[in-house]
Amino acid sequence: MKFLVCISNVPDTTTKITFTPDNKELNKAGVQFVINPWDEYALTRAIELKEKLGGNVTVLNVGEADTEPNIRKALAIGADDAIRVNAKPTDAFFVAQQIAAAAKDGGYDIILMGKESIDYNGFQVHGMVGELLGIPTVAPAMKLDLEGNTATLEREIEGGKEIVEVSGPFVVSCQEPMCEPRIPNMRGIMTARTKPLKVVEPTGEAPRTQVTEYALPPKKQGVKLIPAESAGDLIKLLRNEAKVI
Amino acid sequence: MSVLVVVECDNGEVKKSSLEVASYGSQVAQMLGTTATAVAVGEATEANLASLGEQGISKVLYDNDSRLKDFVNGAYTKLIAAAAQQESAQIIVLANSNIGTAVGSRLSVRLQASLATNVVELPKTDGGQFVVKRGAFSGKAFSDVVLSGERKIIAVKKNSMEPLHNAGQTATVEQFSAQLADADFADAPKQVIMQEQAGGILLPEADKVVSGGRGMKGPENWNLIEDLAKALGAATACSKPVSDVDWRPHHEHVGQTGITVSPNLYIACGISGAIQHLAGVNSSKVIVVINKDPEAPFFKAADYGIVGDVFDVLPKLTQAVKELN
């Protein structure tokens, strides 16, 4: 079984977001980048399935050379080899084309990724890759099991879940509680250094969206405190002042 | 050229988020001097579809193929693509829901369209460019995005548009068929399991949410959360530690790796406000925090706060809501 896991390089959850003076890009100064938390579910589940059934896990990232520490981290967690597409991940369609191109070359059985990235919050790449390759997408999945050539998945829908069976190659976007994401151990970190990391150049058509400006949300006024003794006053404020009830 | 809106239905009803989508779509159509047609998916009734006229929709296409009652990514994509073709739609508007984004992302490739998800406002079309504002960085920022493709797909974030109230307006409902083949049902569900919804209100759709954290001390105390939620007509939710220890089910977990909500009112009870939790709730319009620790970081993100014991404060709030009603 050949697994392709797509990972995104994103600012750590605790990052205070600021932008470059022209507001066109994230200000990366002092920002710690991590593997997108949703992608960790995809990576760990692929490794678990490989350990059970045999096979190979390849990680793929679309990014410039500065993403390599996180690609090595994915190798340390247990992926076998890696591909870096040497380009800025400008938009979802651009990234999806890179993944689809790599998937065509590699003959993967299952393409996994997180349900969205915590920076762009696109929720787009999985569907685009599935469509580019002409294979089903199951998104977002809370559970993924394999038996022979058939995968059984739980897909979350608003208010419930669907049990879906898919055979043949497919794309899946992952979320909790699929597995408990792993962290690298010392042996993993040592072996990751020598695992193959191939760098390829991008391909495909130009992006179809362009970010012109980033902005921060308006600042909150500050909290209005109501004494616990007169808690009921809060309800009056919510009706008369905030007008939300 | 027209605008096509995708309307999700459940148990015969049009989902609230889809009313917002229809409102968005008809307003875009008005901006562009054209009409908005809807294509409905899920289990719908003709009367409910006709009432989309109140949202400014003139016509609703509906395929009553029973295989389309539950979500199937492949078939829904083909159905909506066929509707877009028939209506010569240049703009497709759908909900930023699990269904909407799964279908929208496939459609964008099939129709060679520009796609923007998580959109929070009507587009700006000055200077010949089509620009939408969308949420990014898990609620910490917004971005303006130019959709440069000839066709455009917009997924509208829940609770960012008001439904319209054009009383008495009705849409015509037309039977529509996309000639679906078995291959379009490769991801058809074998089984659909719906959750019990507290008070019948779906958390991702709710405009009021009452949420509990570890400060609730145990699942046996959740009646305090449920009582307030019931009085307010709110959905209930919880923090990650609470669902991790199984006090509450996973589908109630809001936060970075759970559900993202953006209700008009979010009441956090005994939740400290870790950044991972805030990422799931920070685009709520009004945030109320009840916590006995005055240093809880959540107060910094709150509009209203009560420093106090949830076991003392919650019954008072429930009582006050009942008196108000």
mmCIF file of N, CA and C in Angstrom, chain A residues 19-118:
data_model
loop_
_atom_site.group_PDB
_atom_site.id
_atom_site.type_symbol
_atom_site.label_atom_id
_atom_site.label_comp_id
_atom_site.label_asym_id
_atom_site.label_seq_id
_atom_site.Cartn_x
_atom_site.Cartn_y
_atom_site.Cartn_z
ATOM 1 N N PHE A 19 1.351 41.450 9.801
ATOM 2 C CA PHE A 19 1.621 41.397 8.359
ATOM 3 C C PHE A 19 2.762 42.323 7.969
ATOM 4 N N THR A 20 3.268 42.115 6.759
ATOM 5 C CA THR A 20 4.307 43.003 6.230
ATOM 6 C C THR A 20 3.679 44.396 6.046
ATOM 7 N N PRO A 21 4.499 45.480 5.974
ATOM 8 C CA PRO A 21 3.930 46.840 5.930
ATOM 9 C C PRO A 21 2.905 47.048 4.806
ATOM 10 N N ASP A 22 3.035 46.358 3.682
ATOM 11 C CA ASP A 22 2.047 46.526 2.610
ATOM 12 C C ASP A 22 0.809 45.650 2.824
ATOM 13 N N ASN A 23 0.775 44.910 3.952
ATOM 14 C CA ASN A 23 -0.357 44.025 4.283
ATOM 15 C C ASN A 23 -0.610 42.934 3.248
ATOM 16 N N LYS A 24 0.406 42.593 2.478
ATOM 17 C CA LYS A 24 0.201 41.569 1.454
ATOM 18 C C LYS A 24 0.677 40.184 1.887
ATOM 19 N N GLU A 25 1.517 40.131 2.932
ATOM 20 C CA GLU A 25 2.014 38.831 3.379
ATOM 21 C C GLU A 25 2.119 38.779 4.891
ATOM 22 N N LEU A 26 2.146 37.547 5.410
ATOM 23 C CA LEU A 26 2.379 37.346 6.833
ATOM 24 C C LEU A 26 3.785 37.831 7.172
ATOM 25 N N ASN A 27 3.916 38.521 8.290
ATOM 26 C CA ASN A 27 5.238 38.895 8.781
ATOM 27 C C ASN A 27 5.823 37.672 9.497
ATOM 28 N N LYS A 28 6.841 37.067 8.875
ATOM 29 C CA LYS A 28 7.357 35.797 9.396
ATOM 30 C C LYS A 28 8.380 35.982 10.512
ATOM 31 N N ALA A 29 8.740 37.247 10.808
ATOM 32 C CA ALA A 29 9.785 37.488 11.812
ATOM 33 C C ALA A 29 9.366 36.902 13.158
ATOM 34 N N GLY A 30 10.198 36.054 13.700
ATOM 35 C CA GLY A 30 9.951 35.486 15.021
ATOM 36 C C GLY A 30 8.850 34.443 15.065
ATOM 37 N N VAL A 31 8.307 34.069 13.906
ATOM 38 C CA VAL A 31 7.217 33.091 13.899
ATOM 39 C C VAL A 31 7.773 31.674 13.834
ATOM 40 N N GLN A 32 7.250 30.841 14.711
ATOM 41 C CA GLN A 32 7.634 29.432 14.724
ATOM 42 C C GLN A 32 6.690 28.672 13.773
ATOM 43 N N PHE A 33 7.256 27.972 12.803
ATOM 44 C CA PHE A 33 6.411 27.213 11.875
ATOM 45 C C PHE A 33 6.343 25.746 12.284
ATOM 46 N N VAL A 34 5.172 25.173 12.121
ATOM 47 C CA VAL A 34 4.947 23.773 12.518
ATOM 48 C C VAL A 34 4.245 23.031 11.376
ATOM 49 N N ILE A 35 4.188 21.709 11.497
ATOM 50 C CA ILE A 35 3.347 20.929 10.589
ATOM 51 C C ILE A 35 1.890 21.276 10.940
ATOM 52 N N ASN A 36 1.093 21.592 9.935
ATOM 53 C CA ASN A 36 -0.310 21.916 10.162
ATOM 54 C C ASN A 36 -0.964 20.859 11.072
ATOM 55 N N PRO A 37 -1.557 21.271 12.208
ATOM 56 C CA PRO A 37 -2.078 20.280 13.166
ATOM 57 C C PRO A 37 -3.032 19.253 12.549
ATOM 58 N N TRP A 38 -3.854 19.650 11.592
ATOM 59 C CA TRP A 38 -4.761 18.687 10.967
ATOM 60 C C TRP A 38 -3.976 17.650 10.163
ATOM 61 N N ASP A 39 -2.865 18.085 9.551
ATOM 62 C CA ASP A 39 -2.071 17.164 8.735
ATOM 63 C C ASP A 39 -1.410 16.089 9.599
ATOM 64 N N GLU A 40 -1.204 16.408 10.890
ATOM 65 C CA GLU A 40 -0.590 15.417 11.779
ATOM 66 C C GLU A 40 -1.484 14.181 11.925
ATOM 67 N N TYR A 41 -2.799 14.399 11.846
ATOM 68 C CA TYR A 41 -3.708 13.238 11.894
ATOM 69 C C TYR A 41 -3.510 12.371 10.654
ATOM 70 N N ALA A 42 -3.367 13.017 9.493
ATOM 71 C CA ALA A 42 -3.170 12.279 8.246
ATOM 72 C C ALA A 42 -1.856 11.501 8.294
ATOM 73 N N LEU A 43 -0.822 12.176 8.765
ATOM 74 C CA LEU A 43 0.516 11.557 8.799
ATOM 75 C C LEU A 43 0.532 10.355 9.743
ATOM 76 N N THR A 44 0.032 10.557 10.952
ATOM 77 C CA THR A 44 0.081 9.471 11.940
ATOM 78 C C THR A 44 -0.777 8.291 11.488
ATOM 79 N N ARG A 45 -1.959 8.579 10.942
ATOM 80 C CA ARG A 45 -2.825 7.458 10.521
ATOM 81 C C ARG A 45 -2.175 6.671 9.377
ATOM 82 N N ALA A 46 -1.519 7.358 8.443
ATOM 83 C CA ALA A 46 -0.845 6.667 7.348
ATOM 84 C C ALA A 46 0.264 5.765 7.894
ATOM 85 N N ILE A 47 1.004 6.277 8.882
ATOM 86 C CA ILE A 47 2.091 5.479 9.468
ATOM 87 C C ILE A 47 1.522 4.258 10.198
ATOM 88 N N GLU A 48 0.443 4.468 10.944
ATOM 89 C CA GLU A 48 -0.194 3.338 11.653
ATOM 90 C C GLU A 48 -0.637 2.264 10.668
ATOM 91 N N LEU A 49 -1.249 2.689 9.557
ATOM 92 C CA LEU A 49 -1.749 1.711 8.575
ATOM 93 C C LEU A 49 -0.586 0.995 7.878
ATOM 94 N N LYS A 50 0.481 1.730 7.628
ATOM 95 C CA LYS A 50 1.663 1.107 7.014
ATOM 96 C C LYS A 50 2.253 0.063 7.955
ATOM 97 N N GLU A 51 2.306 0.394 9.236
ATOM 98 C CA GLU A 51 2.871 -0.556 10.207
ATOM 99 C C GLU A 51 2.042 -1.836 10.265
ATOM 100 N N LYS A 52 0.736 -1.674 10.050
ATOM 101 C CA LYS A 52 -0.163 -2.827 10.135
ATOM 102 C C LYS A 52 -0.150 -3.647 8.847
ATOM 103 N N LEU A 53 -0.149 -2.948 7.714
ATOM 104 C CA LEU A 53 -0.377 -3.626 6.431
ATOM 105 C C LEU A 53 0.851 -3.673 5.522
ATOM 106 N N GLY A 54 1.896 -2.966 5.902
ATOM 107 C CA GLY A 54 3.062 -2.871 5.030
ATOM 108 C C GLY A 54 2.873 -1.782 4.003
ATOM 109 N N GLY A 55 3.988 -1.350 3.392
ATOM 110 C CA GLY A 55 3.889 -0.316 2.368
ATOM 111 C C GLY A 55 4.880 0.797 2.594
ATOM 112 N N ASN A 56 4.509 1.953 2.100
ATOM 113 C CA ASN A 56 5.442 3.070 2.080
ATOM 114 C C ASN A 56 4.676 4.376 2.285
ATOM 115 N N VAL A 57 5.230 5.259 3.122
ATOM 116 C CA VAL A 57 4.603 6.566 3.337
ATOM 117 C C VAL A 57 5.526 7.658 2.807
ATOM 118 N N THR A 58 5.019 8.403 1.834
ATOM 119 C CA THR A 58 5.760 9.550 1.296
ATOM 120 C C THR A 58 5.085 10.821 1.785
ATOM 121 N N VAL A 59 5.878 11.788 2.270
ATOM 122 C CA VAL A 59 5.272 13.079 2.594
ATOM 123 C C VAL A 59 5.591 14.072 1.488
ATOM 124 N N LEU A 60 4.640 14.955 1.241
ATOM 125 C CA LEU A 60 4.828 15.960 0.205
ATOM 126 C C LEU A 60 4.512 17.329 0.781
ATOM 127 N N ASN A 61 5.371 18.284 0.485
ATOM 128 C CA ASN A 61 5.088 19.659 0.882
ATOM 129 C C ASN A 61 5.369 20.571 -0.304
ATOM 130 N N VAL A 62 4.488 21.543 -0.502
ATOM 131 C CA VAL A 62 4.749 22.576 -1.494
ATOM 132 C C VAL A 62 5.283 23.769 -0.717
ATOM 133 N N GLY A 63 6.561 24.062 -0.901
ATOM 134 C CA GLY A 63 7.137 25.151 -0.123
ATOM 135 C C GLY A 63 8.571 25.400 -0.532
ATOM 136 N N GLU A 64 9.097 26.542 -0.052
ATOM 137 C CA GLU A 64 10.491 26.859 -0.342
ATOM 138 C C GLU A 64 11.382 26.160 0.680
ATOM 139 N N ALA A 65 12.708 26.320 0.514
ATOM 140 C CA ALA A 65 13.657 25.520 1.303
ATOM 141 C C ALA A 65 13.442 25.629 2.811
ATOM 142 N N ASP A 66 12.845 26.745 3.271
ATOM 143 C CA ASP A 66 12.685 26.917 4.720
ATOM 144 C C ASP A 66 11.656 25.973 5.333
ATOM 145 N N THR A 67 10.953 25.184 4.527
ATOM 146 C CA THR A 67 10.003 24.222 5.116
ATOM 147 C C THR A 67 10.673 22.883 5.439
ATOM 148 N N GLU A 68 11.942 22.732 5.029
ATOM 149 C CA GLU A 68 12.569 21.409 5.191
ATOM 150 C C GLU A 68 12.667 20.910 6.634
ATOM 151 N N PRO A 69 12.879 21.803 7.629
ATOM 152 C CA PRO A 69 12.883 21.251 9.003
ATOM 153 C C PRO A 69 11.591 20.506 9.339
ATOM 154 N N ASN A 70 10.456 21.018 8.889
ATOM 155 C CA ASN A 70 9.203 20.317 9.201
ATOM 156 C C ASN A 70 9.010 19.067 8.346
ATOM 157 N N ILE A 71 9.573 19.047 7.140
ATOM 158 C CA ILE A 71 9.542 17.811 6.348
ATOM 159 C C ILE A 71 10.382 16.749 7.065
ATOM 160 N N ARG A 72 11.546 17.152 7.570
ATOM 161 C CA ARG A 72 12.397 16.203 8.327
ATOM 162 C C ARG A 72 11.660 15.730 9.579
ATOM 163 N N LYS A 73 10.889 16.612 10.176
ATOM 164 C CA LYS A 73 10.132 16.207 11.377
ATOM 165 C C LYS A 73 9.133 15.111 11.002
ATOM 166 N N ALA A 74 8.479 15.273 9.842
ATOM 167 C CA ALA A 74 7.523 14.248 9.400
ATOM 168 C C ALA A 74 8.242 12.924 9.151
ATOM 169 N N LEU A 75 9.461 13.001 8.612
ATOM 170 C CA LEU A 75 10.252 11.777 8.404
ATOM 171 C C LEU A 75 10.628 11.169 9.757
ATOM 172 N N ALA A 76 10.909 12.037 10.728
ATOM 173 C CA ALA A 76 11.274 11.548 12.065
ATOM 174 C C ALA A 76 10.078 10.877 12.743
ATOM 175 N N ILE A 77 8.891 11.362 12.453
ATOM 176 C CA ILE A 77 7.682 10.753 13.038
ATOM 177 C C ILE A 77 7.451 9.363 12.424
ATOM 178 N N GLY A 78 7.941 9.147 11.201
ATOM 179 C CA GLY A 78 7.835 7.789 10.654
ATOM 180 C C GLY A 78 7.581 7.670 9.165
ATOM 181 N N ALA A 79 7.500 8.793 8.425
ATOM 182 C CA ALA A 79 7.381 8.680 6.969
ATOM 183 C C ALA A 79 8.687 8.133 6.411
ATOM 184 N N ASP A 80 8.612 7.497 5.217
ATOM 185 C CA ASP A 80 9.793 6.847 4.657
ATOM 186 C C ASP A 80 10.621 7.772 3.770
ATOM 187 N N ASP A 81 9.950 8.585 2.995
ATOM 188 C CA ASP A 81 10.667 9.499 2.110
ATOM 189 C C ASP A 81 9.813 10.735 1.878
ATOM 190 N N ALA A 82 10.397 11.729 1.187
ATOM 191 C CA ALA A 82 9.683 13.004 1.070
ATOM 192 C C ALA A 82 9.922 13.657 -0.281
ATOM 193 N N ILE A 83 8.944 14.469 -0.669
ATOM 194 C CA ILE A 83 9.058 15.284 -1.873
ATOM 195 C C ILE A 83 8.779 16.729 -1.453
ATOM 196 N N ARG A 84 9.635 17.631 -1.872
ATOM 197 C CA ARG A 84 9.317 19.052 -1.698
ATOM 198 C C ARG A 84 9.179 19.677 -3.073
ATOM 199 N N VAL A 85 8.020 20.264 -3.332
ATOM 200 C CA VAL A 85 7.824 20.984 -4.584
ATOM 201 C C VAL A 85 8.295 22.405 -4.322
ATOM 202 N N ASN A 86 9.317 22.801 -5.022
ATOM 203 C CA ASN A 86 10.030 24.035 -4.697
ATOM 204 C C ASN A 86 9.275 25.271 -5.176
ATOM 205 N N ALA A 87 8.277 25.690 -4.425
ATOM 206 C CA ALA A 87 7.494 26.869 -4.809
ATOM 207 C C ALA A 87 6.730 27.380 -3.609
ATOM 208 N N LYS A 88 6.405 28.668 -3.639
ATOM 209 C CA LYS A 88 5.495 29.219 -2.631
ATOM 210 C C LYS A 88 4.106 28.647 -2.867
ATOM 211 N N PRO A 89 3.432 28.193 -1.818
ATOM 212 C CA PRO A 89 2.073 27.657 -2.010
ATOM 213 C C PRO A 89 1.066 28.790 -2.189
ATOM 214 N N THR A 90 1.010 29.372 -3.388
ATOM 215 C CA THR A 90 0.261 30.615 -3.584
ATOM 216 C C THR A 90 -1.241 30.480 -3.389
ATOM 217 N N ASP A 91 -1.866 29.481 -3.957
ATOM 218 C CA ASP A 91 -3.278 29.242 -3.638
ATOM 219 C C ASP A 91 -3.595 27.755 -3.726
ATOM 220 N N ALA A 92 -4.807 27.409 -3.316
ATOM 221 C CA ALA A 92 -5.166 25.993 -3.180
ATOM 222 C C ALA A 92 -5.066 25.261 -4.518
ATOM 223 N N PHE A 93 -5.522 25.903 -5.580
ATOM 224 C CA PHE A 93 -5.504 25.253 -6.887
ATOM 225 C C PHE A 93 -4.072 24.983 -7.340
ATOM 226 N N PHE A 94 -3.189 25.937 -7.099
ATOM 227 C CA PHE A 94 -1.785 25.749 -7.446
ATOM 228 C C PHE A 94 -1.202 24.550 -6.682
ATOM 229 N N VAL A 95 -1.481 24.497 -5.386
ATOM 230 C CA VAL A 95 -0.964 23.400 -4.550
ATOM 231 C C VAL A 95 -1.560 22.063 -5.006
ATOM 232 N N ALA A 96 -2.856 22.064 -5.286
ATOM 233 C CA ALA A 96 -3.530 20.823 -5.692
ATOM 234 C C ALA A 96 -2.910 20.271 -6.982
ATOM 235 N N GLN A 97 -2.550 21.170 -7.891
ATOM 236 C CA GLN A 97 -1.925 20.703 -9.140
ATOM 237 C C GLN A 97 -0.585 20.014 -8.872
ATOM 238 N N GLN A 98 0.164 20.544 -7.900
ATOM 239 C CA GLN A 98 1.475 19.936 -7.584
ATOM 240 C C GLN A 98 1.276 18.546 -6.987
ATOM 241 N N ILE A 99 0.276 18.434 -6.102
ATOM 242 C CA ILE A 99 0.013 17.140 -5.457
ATOM 243 C C ILE A 99 -0.453 16.134 -6.512
ATOM 244 N N ALA A 100 -1.357 16.587 -7.389
ATOM 245 C CA ALA A 100 -1.888 15.683 -8.418
ATOM 246 C C ALA A 100 -0.768 15.201 -9.340
ATOM 247 N N ALA A 101 0.157 16.106 -9.683
ATOM 248 C CA ALA A 101 1.262 15.722 -10.566
ATOM 249 C C ALA A 101 2.141 14.668 -9.890
ATOM 250 N N ALA A 102 2.451 14.895 -8.614
ATOM 251 C CA ALA A 102 3.285 13.938 -7.880
ATOM 252 C C ALA A 102 2.558 12.606 -7.734
ATOM 253 N N ALA A 103 1.250 12.668 -7.504
ATOM 254 C CA ALA A 103 0.474 11.440 -7.304
ATOM 255 C C ALA A 103 0.432 10.615 -8.586
ATOM 256 N N LYS A 104 0.328 11.290 -9.733
ATOM 257 C CA LYS A 104 0.319 10.575 -11.016
ATOM 258 C C LYS A 104 1.631 9.838 -11.217
ATOM 259 N N ASP A 105 2.734 10.508 -10.885
ATOM 260 C CA ASP A 105 4.056 9.885 -11.049
ATOM 261 C C ASP A 105 4.242 8.700 -10.111
ATOM 262 N N GLY A 106 3.719 8.841 -8.878
ATOM 263 C CA GLY A 106 4.070 7.869 -7.846
ATOM 264 C C GLY A 106 3.141 6.670 -7.738
ATOM 265 N N GLY A 107 1.974 6.718 -8.351
ATOM 266 C CA GLY A 107 1.041 5.596 -8.258
ATOM 267 C C GLY A 107 0.607 5.286 -6.838
ATOM 268 N N TYR A 108 0.174 6.314 -6.106
ATOM 269 C CA TYR A 108 -0.217 6.101 -4.709
ATOM 270 C C TYR A 108 -1.626 5.521 -4.617
ATOM 271 N N ASP A 109 -1.863 4.735 -3.566
ATOM 272 C CA ASP A 109 -3.188 4.161 -3.344
ATOM 273 C C ASP A 109 -4.086 5.120 -2.589
ATOM 274 N N ILE A 110 -3.506 5.795 -1.603
ATOM 275 C CA ILE A 110 -4.306 6.709 -0.780
ATOM 276 C C ILE A 110 -3.541 8.027 -0.605
ATOM 277 N N ILE A 111 -4.224 9.115 -0.842
ATOM 278 C CA ILE A 111 -3.634 10.436 -0.650
ATOM 279 C C ILE A 111 -4.318 11.057 0.551
ATOM 280 N N LEU A 112 -3.532 11.367 1.579
ATOM 281 C CA LEU A 112 -4.105 11.876 2.826
ATOM 282 C C LEU A 112 -3.628 13.297 3.080
ATOM 283 N N MET A 113 -4.483 14.069 3.731
ATOM 284 C CA MET A 113 -4.099 15.405 4.195
ATOM 285 C C MET A 113 -5.051 15.816 5.304
ATOM 286 N N GLY A 114 -4.728 16.916 5.971
ATOM 287 C CA GLY A 114 -5.633 17.444 6.994
ATOM 288 C C GLY A 114 -6.841 18.070 6.343
ATOM 289 N N LYS A 115 -7.881 18.323 7.135
ATOM 290 C CA LYS A 115 -9.105 18.839 6.523
ATOM 291 C C LYS A 115 -8.954 20.268 6.049
ATOM 292 N N GLU A 116 -8.071 21.034 6.691
ATOM 293 C CA GLU A 116 -7.784 22.389 6.235
ATOM 294 C C GLU A 116 -6.453 22.787 6.845
ATOM 295 N N SER A 117 -5.876 23.883 6.359
ATOM 296 C CA SER A 117 -4.668 24.397 7.001
ATOM 297 C C SER A 117 -5.091 25.506 7.946
ATOM 298 N N ILE A 118 -4.374 25.642 9.067
ATOM 299 C CA ILE A 118 -4.820 26.640 10.049
ATOM 300 C C ILE A 118 -4.387 28.050 9.660
#
